[in-house]
CSV table of N, CA, C and O in Angstrom, one decimal:
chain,number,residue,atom,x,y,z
A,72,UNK,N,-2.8,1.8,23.4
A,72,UNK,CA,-1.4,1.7,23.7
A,72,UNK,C,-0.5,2.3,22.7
A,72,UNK,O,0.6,2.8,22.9
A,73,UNK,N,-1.1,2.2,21.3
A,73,UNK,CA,0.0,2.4,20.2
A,73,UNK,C,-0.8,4.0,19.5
A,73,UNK,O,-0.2,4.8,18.7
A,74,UNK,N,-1.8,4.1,19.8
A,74,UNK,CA,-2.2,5.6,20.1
A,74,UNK,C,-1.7,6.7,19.1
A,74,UNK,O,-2.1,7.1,18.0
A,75,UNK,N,-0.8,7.2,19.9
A,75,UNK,CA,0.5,8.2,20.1
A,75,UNK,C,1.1,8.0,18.4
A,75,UNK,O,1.3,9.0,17.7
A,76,UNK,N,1.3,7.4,18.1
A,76,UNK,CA,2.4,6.3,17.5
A,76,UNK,C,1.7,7.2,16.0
A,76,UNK,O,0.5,7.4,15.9
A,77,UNK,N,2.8,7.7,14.9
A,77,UNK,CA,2.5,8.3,13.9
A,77,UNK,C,3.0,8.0,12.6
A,77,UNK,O,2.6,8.4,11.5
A,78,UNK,N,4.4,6.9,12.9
A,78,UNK,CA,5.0,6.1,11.9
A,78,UNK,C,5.5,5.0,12.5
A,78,UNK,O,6.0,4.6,13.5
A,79,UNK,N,5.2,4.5,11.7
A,79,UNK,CA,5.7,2.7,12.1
A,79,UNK,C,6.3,2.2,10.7
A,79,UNK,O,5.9,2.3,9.5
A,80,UNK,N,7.6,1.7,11.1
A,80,UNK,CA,8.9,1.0,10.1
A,80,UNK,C,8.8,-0.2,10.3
A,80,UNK,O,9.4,-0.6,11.3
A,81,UNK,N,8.2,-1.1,9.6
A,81,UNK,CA,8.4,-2.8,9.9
A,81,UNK,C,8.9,-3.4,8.5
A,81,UNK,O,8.4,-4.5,8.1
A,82,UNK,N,9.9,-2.5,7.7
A,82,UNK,CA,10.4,-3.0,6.5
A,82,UNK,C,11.6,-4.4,7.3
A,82,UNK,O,11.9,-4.6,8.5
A,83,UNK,N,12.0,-5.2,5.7
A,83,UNK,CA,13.0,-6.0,5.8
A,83,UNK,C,12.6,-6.9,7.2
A,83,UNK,O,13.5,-7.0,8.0
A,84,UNK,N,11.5,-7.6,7.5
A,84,UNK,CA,10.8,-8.5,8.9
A,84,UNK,C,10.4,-9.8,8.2
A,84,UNK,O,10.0,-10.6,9.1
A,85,UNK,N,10.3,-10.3,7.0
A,85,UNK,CA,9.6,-11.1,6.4
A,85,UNK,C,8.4,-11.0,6.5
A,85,UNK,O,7.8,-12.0,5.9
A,86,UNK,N,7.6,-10.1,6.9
A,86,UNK,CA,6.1,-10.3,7.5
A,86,UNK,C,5.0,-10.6,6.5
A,86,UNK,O,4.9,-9.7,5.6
A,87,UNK,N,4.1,-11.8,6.4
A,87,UNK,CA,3.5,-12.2,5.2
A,87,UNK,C,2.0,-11.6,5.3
A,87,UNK,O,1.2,-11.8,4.3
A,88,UNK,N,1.4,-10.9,6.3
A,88,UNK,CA,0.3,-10.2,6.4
A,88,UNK,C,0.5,-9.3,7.3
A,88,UNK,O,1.3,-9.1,8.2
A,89,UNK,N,-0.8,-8.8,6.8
A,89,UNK,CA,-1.2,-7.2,8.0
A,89,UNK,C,-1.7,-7.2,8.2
A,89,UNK,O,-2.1,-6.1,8.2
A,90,UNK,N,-2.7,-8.2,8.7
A,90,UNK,CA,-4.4,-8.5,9.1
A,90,UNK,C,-4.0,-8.3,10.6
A,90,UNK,O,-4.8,-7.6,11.2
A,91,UNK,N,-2.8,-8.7,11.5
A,91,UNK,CA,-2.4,-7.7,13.2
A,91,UNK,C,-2.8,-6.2,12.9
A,91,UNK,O,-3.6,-5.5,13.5
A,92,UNK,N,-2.4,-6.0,12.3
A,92,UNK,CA,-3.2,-4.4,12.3
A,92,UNK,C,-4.3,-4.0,12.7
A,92,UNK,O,-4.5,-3.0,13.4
A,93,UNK,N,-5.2,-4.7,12.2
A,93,UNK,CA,-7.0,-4.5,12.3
A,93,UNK,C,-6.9,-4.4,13.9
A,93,UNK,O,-7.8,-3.7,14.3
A,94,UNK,N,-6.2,-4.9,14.8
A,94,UNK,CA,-6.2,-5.5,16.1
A,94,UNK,C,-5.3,-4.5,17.3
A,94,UNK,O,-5.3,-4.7,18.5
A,95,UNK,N,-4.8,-3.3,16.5
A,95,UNK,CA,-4.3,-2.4,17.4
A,95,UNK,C,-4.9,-1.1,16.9
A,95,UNK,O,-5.6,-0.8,16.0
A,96,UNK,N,-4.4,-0.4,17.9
A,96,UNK,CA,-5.2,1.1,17.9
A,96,UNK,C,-4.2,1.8,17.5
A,96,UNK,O,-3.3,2.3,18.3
A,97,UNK,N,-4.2,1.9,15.9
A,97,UNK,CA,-3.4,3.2,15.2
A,97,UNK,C,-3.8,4.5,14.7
A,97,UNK,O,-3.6,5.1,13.7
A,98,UNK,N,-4.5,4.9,15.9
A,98,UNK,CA,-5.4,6.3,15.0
A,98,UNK,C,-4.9,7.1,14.4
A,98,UNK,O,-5.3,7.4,13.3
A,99,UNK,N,-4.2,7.6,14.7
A,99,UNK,CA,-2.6,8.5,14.4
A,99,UNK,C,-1.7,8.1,13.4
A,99,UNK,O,-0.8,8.8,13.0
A,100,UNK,N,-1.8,7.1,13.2
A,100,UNK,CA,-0.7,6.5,12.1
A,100,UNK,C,-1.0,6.6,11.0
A,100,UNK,O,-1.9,6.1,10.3
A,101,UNK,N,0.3,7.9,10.3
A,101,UNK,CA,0.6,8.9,9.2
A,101,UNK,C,1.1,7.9,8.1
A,101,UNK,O,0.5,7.4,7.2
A,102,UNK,N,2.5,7.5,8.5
A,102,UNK,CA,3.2,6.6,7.3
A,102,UNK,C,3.6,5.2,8.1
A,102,UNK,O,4.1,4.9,9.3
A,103,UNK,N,3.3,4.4,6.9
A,103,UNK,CA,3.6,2.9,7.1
A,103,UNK,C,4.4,2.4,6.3
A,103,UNK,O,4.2,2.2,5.2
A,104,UNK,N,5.6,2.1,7.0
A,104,UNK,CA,6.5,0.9,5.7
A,104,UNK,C,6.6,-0.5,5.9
A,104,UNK,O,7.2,-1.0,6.9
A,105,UNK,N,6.2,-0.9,5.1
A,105,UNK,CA,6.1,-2.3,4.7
A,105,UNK,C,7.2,-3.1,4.2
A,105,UNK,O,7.3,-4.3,4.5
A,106,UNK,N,8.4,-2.1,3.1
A,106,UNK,CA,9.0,-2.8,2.4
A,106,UNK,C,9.2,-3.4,2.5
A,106,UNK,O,8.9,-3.7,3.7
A,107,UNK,N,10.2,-4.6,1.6
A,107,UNK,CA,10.9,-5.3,1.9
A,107,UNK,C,10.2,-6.7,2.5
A,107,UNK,O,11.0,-7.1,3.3
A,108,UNK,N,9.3,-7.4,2.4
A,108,UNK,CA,8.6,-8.1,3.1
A,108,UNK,C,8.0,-9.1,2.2
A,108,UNK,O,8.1,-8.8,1.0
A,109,UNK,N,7.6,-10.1,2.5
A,109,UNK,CA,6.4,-11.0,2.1
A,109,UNK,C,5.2,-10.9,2.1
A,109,UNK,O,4.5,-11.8,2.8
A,110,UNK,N,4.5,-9.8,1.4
A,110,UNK,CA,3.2,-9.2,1.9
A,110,UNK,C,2.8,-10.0,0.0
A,110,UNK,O,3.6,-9.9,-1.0
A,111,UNK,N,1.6,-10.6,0.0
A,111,UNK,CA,0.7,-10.3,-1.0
A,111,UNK,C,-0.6,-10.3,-1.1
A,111,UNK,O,-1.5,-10.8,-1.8
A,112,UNK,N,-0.7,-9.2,0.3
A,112,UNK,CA,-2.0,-8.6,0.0
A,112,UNK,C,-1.6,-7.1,0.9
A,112,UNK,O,-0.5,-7.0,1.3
A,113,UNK,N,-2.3,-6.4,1.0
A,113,UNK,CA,-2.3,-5.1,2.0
A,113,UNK,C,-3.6,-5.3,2.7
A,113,UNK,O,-4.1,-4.2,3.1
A,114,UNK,N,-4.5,-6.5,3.1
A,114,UNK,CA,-5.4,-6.3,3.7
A,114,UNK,C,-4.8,-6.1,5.2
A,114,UNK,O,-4.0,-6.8,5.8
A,115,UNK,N,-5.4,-4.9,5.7
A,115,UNK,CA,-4.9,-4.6,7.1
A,115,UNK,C,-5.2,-3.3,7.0
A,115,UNK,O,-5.9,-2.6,7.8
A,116,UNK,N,-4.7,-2.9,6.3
A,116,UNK,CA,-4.7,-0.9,6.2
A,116,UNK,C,-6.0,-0.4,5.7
A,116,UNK,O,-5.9,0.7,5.2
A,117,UNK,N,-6.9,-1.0,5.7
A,117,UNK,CA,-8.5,0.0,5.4
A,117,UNK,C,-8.6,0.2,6.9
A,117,UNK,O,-9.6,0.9,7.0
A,118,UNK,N,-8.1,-0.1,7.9
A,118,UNK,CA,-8.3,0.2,9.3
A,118,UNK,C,-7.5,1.7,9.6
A,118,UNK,O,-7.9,2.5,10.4
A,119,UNK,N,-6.3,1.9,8.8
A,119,UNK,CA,-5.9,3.0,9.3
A,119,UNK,C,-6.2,4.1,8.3
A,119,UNK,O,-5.5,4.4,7.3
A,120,UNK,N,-7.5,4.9,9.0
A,120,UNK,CA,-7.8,6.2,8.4
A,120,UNK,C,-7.2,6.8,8.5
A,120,UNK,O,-7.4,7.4,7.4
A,121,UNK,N,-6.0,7.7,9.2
A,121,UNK,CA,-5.2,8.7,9.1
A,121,UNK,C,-4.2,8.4,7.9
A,121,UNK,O,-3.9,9.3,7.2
A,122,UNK,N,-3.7,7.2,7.8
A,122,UNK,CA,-2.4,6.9,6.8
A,122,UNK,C,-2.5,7.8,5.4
A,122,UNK,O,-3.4,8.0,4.6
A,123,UNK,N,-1.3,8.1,5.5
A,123,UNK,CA,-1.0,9.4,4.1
A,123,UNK,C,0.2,9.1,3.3
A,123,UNK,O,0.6,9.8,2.4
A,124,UNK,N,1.2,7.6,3.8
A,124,UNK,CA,2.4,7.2,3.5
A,124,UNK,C,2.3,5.4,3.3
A,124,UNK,O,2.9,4.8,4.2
A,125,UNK,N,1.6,4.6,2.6
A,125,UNK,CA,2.3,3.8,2.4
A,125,UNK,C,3.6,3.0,1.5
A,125,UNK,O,3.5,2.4,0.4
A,126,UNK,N,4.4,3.2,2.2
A,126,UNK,CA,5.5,2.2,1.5
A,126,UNK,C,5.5,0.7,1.8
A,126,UNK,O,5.9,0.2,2.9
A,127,UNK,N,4.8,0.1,0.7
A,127,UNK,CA,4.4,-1.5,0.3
A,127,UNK,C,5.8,-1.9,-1.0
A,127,UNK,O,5.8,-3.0,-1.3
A,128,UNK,N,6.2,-1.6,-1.2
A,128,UNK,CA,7.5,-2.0,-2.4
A,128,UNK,C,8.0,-3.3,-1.6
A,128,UNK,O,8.1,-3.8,-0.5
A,129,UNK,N,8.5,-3.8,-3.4
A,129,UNK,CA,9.4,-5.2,-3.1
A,129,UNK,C,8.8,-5.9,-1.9
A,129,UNK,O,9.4,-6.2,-0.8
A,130,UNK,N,7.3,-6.1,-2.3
A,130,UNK,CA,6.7,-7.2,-1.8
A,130,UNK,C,6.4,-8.5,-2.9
A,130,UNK,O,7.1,-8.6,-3.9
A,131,UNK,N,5.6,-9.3,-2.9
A,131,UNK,CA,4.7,-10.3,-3.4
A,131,UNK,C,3.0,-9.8,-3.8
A,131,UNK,O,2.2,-10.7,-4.2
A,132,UNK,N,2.8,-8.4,-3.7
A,132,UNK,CA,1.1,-8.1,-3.5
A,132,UNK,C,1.0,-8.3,-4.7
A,132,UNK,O,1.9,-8.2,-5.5
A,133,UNK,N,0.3,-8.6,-4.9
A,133,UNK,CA,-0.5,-9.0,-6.3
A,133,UNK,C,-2.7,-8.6,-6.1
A,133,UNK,O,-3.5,-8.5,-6.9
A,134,UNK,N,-2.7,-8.6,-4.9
A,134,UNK,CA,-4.1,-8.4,-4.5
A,134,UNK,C,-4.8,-7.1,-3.8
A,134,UNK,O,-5.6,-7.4,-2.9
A,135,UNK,N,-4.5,-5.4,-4.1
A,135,UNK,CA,-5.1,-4.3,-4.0
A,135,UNK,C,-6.6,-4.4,-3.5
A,135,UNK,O,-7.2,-3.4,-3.8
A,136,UNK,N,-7.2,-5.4,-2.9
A,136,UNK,CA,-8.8,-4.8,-2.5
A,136,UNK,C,-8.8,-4.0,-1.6
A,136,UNK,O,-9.5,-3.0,-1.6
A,137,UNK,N,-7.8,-4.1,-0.5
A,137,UNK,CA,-7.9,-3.5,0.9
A,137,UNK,C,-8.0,-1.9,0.3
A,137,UNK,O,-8.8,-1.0,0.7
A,138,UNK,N,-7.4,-1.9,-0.5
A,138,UNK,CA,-7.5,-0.6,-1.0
A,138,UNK,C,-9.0,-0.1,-1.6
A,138,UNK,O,-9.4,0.9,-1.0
A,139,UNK,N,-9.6,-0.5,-2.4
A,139,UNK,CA,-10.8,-0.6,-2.8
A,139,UNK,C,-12.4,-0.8,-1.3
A,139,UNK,O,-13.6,-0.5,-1.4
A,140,UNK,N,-11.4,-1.3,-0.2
A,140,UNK,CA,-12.5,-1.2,0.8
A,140,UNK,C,-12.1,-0.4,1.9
A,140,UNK,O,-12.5,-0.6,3.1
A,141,UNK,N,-11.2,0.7,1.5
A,141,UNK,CA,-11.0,1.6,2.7
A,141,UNK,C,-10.9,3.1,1.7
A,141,UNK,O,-9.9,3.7,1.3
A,142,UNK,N,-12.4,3.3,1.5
A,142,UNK,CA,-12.6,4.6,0.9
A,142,UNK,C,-12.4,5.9,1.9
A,142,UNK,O,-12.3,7.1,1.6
A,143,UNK,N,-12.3,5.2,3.1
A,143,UNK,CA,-11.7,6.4,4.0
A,143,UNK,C,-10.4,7.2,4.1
A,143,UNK,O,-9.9,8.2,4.6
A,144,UNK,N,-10.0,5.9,3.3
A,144,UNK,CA,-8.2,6.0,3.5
A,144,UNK,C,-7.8,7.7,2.9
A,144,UNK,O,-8.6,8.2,2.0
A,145,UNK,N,-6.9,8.3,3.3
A,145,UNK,CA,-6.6,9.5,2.7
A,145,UNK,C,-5.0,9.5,2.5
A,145,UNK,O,-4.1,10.2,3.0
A,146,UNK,N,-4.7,8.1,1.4
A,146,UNK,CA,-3.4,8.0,1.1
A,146,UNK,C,-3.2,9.2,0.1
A,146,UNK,O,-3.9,9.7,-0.8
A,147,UNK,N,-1.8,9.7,0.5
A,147,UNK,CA,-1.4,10.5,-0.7
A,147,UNK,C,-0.1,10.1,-1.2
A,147,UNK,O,0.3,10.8,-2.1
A,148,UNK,N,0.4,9.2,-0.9
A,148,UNK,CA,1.7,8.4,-1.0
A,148,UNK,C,1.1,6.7,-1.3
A,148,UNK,O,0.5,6.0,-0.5
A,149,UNK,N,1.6,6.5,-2.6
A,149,UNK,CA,2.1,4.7,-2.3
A,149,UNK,C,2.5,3.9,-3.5
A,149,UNK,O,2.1,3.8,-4.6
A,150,UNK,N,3.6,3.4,-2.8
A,150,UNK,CA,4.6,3.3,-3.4
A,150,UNK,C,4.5,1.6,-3.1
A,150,UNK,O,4.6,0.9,-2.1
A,151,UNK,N,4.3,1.2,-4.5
A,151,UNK,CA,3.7,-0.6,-5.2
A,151,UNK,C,5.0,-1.2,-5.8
A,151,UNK,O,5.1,-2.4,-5.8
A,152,UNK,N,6.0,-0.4,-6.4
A,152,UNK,CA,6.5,-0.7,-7.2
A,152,UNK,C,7.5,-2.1,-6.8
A,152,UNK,O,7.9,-2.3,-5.7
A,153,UNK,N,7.8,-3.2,-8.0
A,153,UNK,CA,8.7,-4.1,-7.4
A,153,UNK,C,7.5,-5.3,-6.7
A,153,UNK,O,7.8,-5.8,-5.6
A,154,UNK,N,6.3,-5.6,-7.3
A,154,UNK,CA,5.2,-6.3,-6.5
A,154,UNK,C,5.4,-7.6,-7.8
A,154,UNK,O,6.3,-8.0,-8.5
A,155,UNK,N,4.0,-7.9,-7.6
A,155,UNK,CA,3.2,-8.9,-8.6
A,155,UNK,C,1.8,-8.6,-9.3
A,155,UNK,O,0.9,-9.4,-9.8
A,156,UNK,N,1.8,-7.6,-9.3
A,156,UNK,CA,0.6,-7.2,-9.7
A,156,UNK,C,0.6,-6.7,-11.2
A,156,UNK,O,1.2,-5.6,-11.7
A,157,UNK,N,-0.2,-7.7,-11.8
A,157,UNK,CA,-0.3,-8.5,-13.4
A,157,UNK,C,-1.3,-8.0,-14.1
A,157,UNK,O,-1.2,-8.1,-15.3
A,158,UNK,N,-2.5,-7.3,-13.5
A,158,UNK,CA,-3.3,-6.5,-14.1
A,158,UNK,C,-3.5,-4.9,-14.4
A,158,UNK,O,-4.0,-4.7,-13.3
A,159,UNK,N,-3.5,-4.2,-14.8
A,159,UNK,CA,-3.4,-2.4,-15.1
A,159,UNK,C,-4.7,-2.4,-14.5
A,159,UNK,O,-5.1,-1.3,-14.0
A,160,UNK,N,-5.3,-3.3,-14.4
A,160,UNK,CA,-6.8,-2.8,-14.2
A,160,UNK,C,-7.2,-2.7,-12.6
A,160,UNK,O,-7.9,-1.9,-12.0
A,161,UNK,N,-6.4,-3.6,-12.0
A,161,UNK,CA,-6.3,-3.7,-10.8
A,161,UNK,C,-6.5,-2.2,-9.9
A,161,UNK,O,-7.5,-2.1,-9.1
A,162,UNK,N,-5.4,-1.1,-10.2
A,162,UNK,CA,-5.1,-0.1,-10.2
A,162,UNK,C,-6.7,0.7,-10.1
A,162,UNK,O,-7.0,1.4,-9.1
A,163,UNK,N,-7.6,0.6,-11.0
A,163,UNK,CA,-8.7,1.2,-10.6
A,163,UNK,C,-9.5,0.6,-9.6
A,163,UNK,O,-10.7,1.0,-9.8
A,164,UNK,N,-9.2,-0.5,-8.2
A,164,UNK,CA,-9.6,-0.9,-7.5
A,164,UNK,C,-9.5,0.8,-6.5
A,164,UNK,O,-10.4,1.2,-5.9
A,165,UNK,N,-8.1,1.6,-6.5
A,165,UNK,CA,-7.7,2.5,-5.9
A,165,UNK,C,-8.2,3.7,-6.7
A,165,UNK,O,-7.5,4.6,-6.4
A,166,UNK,N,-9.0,4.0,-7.6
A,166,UNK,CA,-9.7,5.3,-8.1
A,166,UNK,C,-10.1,6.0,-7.0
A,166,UNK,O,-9.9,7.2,-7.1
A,167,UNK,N,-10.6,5.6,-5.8
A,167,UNK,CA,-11.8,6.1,-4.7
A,167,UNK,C,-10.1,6.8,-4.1
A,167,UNK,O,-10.5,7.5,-3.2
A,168,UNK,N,-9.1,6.9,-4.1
A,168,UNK,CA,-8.2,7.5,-3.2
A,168,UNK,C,-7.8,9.1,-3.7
A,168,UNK,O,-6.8,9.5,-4.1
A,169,UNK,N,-9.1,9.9,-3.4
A,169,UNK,CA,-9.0,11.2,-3.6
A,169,UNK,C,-7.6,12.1,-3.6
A,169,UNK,O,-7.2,13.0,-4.3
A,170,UNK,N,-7.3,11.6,-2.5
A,170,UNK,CA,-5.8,12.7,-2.1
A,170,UNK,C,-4.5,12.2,-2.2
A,170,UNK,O,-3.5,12.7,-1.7
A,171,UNK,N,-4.8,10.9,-3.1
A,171,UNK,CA,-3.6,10.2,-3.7
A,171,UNK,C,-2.8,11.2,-4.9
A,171,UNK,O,-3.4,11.5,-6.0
A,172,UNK,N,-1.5,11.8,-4.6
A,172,UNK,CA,-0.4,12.5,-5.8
A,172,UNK,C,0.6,11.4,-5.9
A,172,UNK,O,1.7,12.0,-6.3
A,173,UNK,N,0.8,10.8,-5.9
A,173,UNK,CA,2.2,9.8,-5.6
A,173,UNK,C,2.1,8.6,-5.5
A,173,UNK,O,1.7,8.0,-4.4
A,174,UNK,N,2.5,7.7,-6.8
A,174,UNK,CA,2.2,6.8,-6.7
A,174,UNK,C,3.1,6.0,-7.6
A,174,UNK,O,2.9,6.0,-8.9
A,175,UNK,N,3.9,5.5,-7.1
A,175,UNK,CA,5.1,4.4,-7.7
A,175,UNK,C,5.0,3.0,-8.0
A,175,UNK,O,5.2,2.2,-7.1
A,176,UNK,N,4.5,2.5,-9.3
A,176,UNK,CA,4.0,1.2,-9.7
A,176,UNK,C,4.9,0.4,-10.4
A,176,UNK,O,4.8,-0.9,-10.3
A,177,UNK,N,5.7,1.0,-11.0
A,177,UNK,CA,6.9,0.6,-12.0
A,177,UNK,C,7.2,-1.0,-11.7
A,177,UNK,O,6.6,-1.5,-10.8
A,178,UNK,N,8.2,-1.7,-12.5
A,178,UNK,CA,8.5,-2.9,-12.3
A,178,UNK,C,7.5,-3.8,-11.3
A,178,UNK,O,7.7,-4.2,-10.2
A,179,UNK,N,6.2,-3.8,-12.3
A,179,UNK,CA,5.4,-4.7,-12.1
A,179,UNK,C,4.9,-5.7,-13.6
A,179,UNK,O,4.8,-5.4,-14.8
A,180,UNK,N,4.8,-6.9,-12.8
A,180,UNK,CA,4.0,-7.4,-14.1
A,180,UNK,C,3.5,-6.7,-15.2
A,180,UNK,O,3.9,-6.7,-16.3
A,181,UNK,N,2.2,-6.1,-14.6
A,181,UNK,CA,1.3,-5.1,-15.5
A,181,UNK,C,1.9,-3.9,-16.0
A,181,UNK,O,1.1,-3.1,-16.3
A,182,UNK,N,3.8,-3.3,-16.2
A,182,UNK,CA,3.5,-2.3,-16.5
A,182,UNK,C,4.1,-3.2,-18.2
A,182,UNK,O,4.5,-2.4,-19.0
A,183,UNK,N,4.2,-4.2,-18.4
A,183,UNK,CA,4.4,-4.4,-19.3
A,183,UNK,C,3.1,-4.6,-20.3
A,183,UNK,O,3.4,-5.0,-21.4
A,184,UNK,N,1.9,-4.4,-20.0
A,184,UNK,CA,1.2,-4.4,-20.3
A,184,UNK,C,0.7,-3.1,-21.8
A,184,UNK,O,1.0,-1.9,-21.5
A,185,UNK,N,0.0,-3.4,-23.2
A,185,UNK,CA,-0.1,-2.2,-23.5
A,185,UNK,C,-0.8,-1.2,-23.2
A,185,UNK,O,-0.8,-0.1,-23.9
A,186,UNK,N,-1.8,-1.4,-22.0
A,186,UNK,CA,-2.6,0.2,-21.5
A,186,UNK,C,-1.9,0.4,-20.0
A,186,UNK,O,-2.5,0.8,-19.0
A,187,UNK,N,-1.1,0.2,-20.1
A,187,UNK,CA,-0.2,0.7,-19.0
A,187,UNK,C,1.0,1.8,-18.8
A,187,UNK,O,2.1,1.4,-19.1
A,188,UNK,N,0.9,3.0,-18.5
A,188,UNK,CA,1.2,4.3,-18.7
A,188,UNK,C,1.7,4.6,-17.4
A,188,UNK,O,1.1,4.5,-16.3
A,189,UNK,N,3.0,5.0,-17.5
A,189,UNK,CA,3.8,5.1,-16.2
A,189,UNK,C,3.5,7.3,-16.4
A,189,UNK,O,3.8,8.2,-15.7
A,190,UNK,N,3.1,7.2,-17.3
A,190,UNK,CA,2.5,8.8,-17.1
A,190,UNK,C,1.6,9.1,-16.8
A,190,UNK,O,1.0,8.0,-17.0
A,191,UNK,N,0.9,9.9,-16.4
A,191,UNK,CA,-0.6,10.6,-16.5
A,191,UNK,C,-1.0,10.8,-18.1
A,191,UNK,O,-2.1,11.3,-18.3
């Protein structure tokens, strides 16, 4: 049914999970925005292999596995910044995201951290 469908906007919804995701047919689906929401986790999105855009900002995430278990994913966009996420280390749960260039972490817990490098 949702097929076709190559961006989806569900910023500013309150929405506190993405686990409905797992449950529709997004094959096609390029970018996802999340912002603005009550998310603290991204489990949902190791289901969509095509995704190349997520915008997750100015959430609650504090918990990156989905990312770590969707080595398929071929994000090249994602944009964290404005979350809860307290550890720098965390960040290498998402090493496996090959075609990742872009990636906005800023105003997190962890960039206060001292191995935390908003550079390359």
């Amino acid at each position: 049914r949702f097929a076709a469908l190559d961006l989806l906007n569900l910023s500013f919804n309150s929405i506190a999970t993405l686990s409905p995701l797992l449950t529709l047919t997004l094959t096609n689906l390029t970018v996802l925005d999340v912002s603005h929401n009550n998310l603290s986790s991204l489990d949902g999105v190791q289901s969509l292999s095509q995704l190349k855009v997520l915008r997750a900002h100015c959430n609650k995430i504090s918990d990156l596995r989905a990312l770590a278990h969707g080595p398929h994913l071929r994000l090249e966009q994602l944009w964290l910044h404005n979350n809860q996420i307290d550890s720098p280390h965390l960040f290498y749960l998402s090493s496996g995201l090959e075609s990742l260039s872009h990636a906005l972490c800023h105003a997190n817990p962890c960039s206060s951290h001292p191995h935390y490098s908003s550079h390359p």
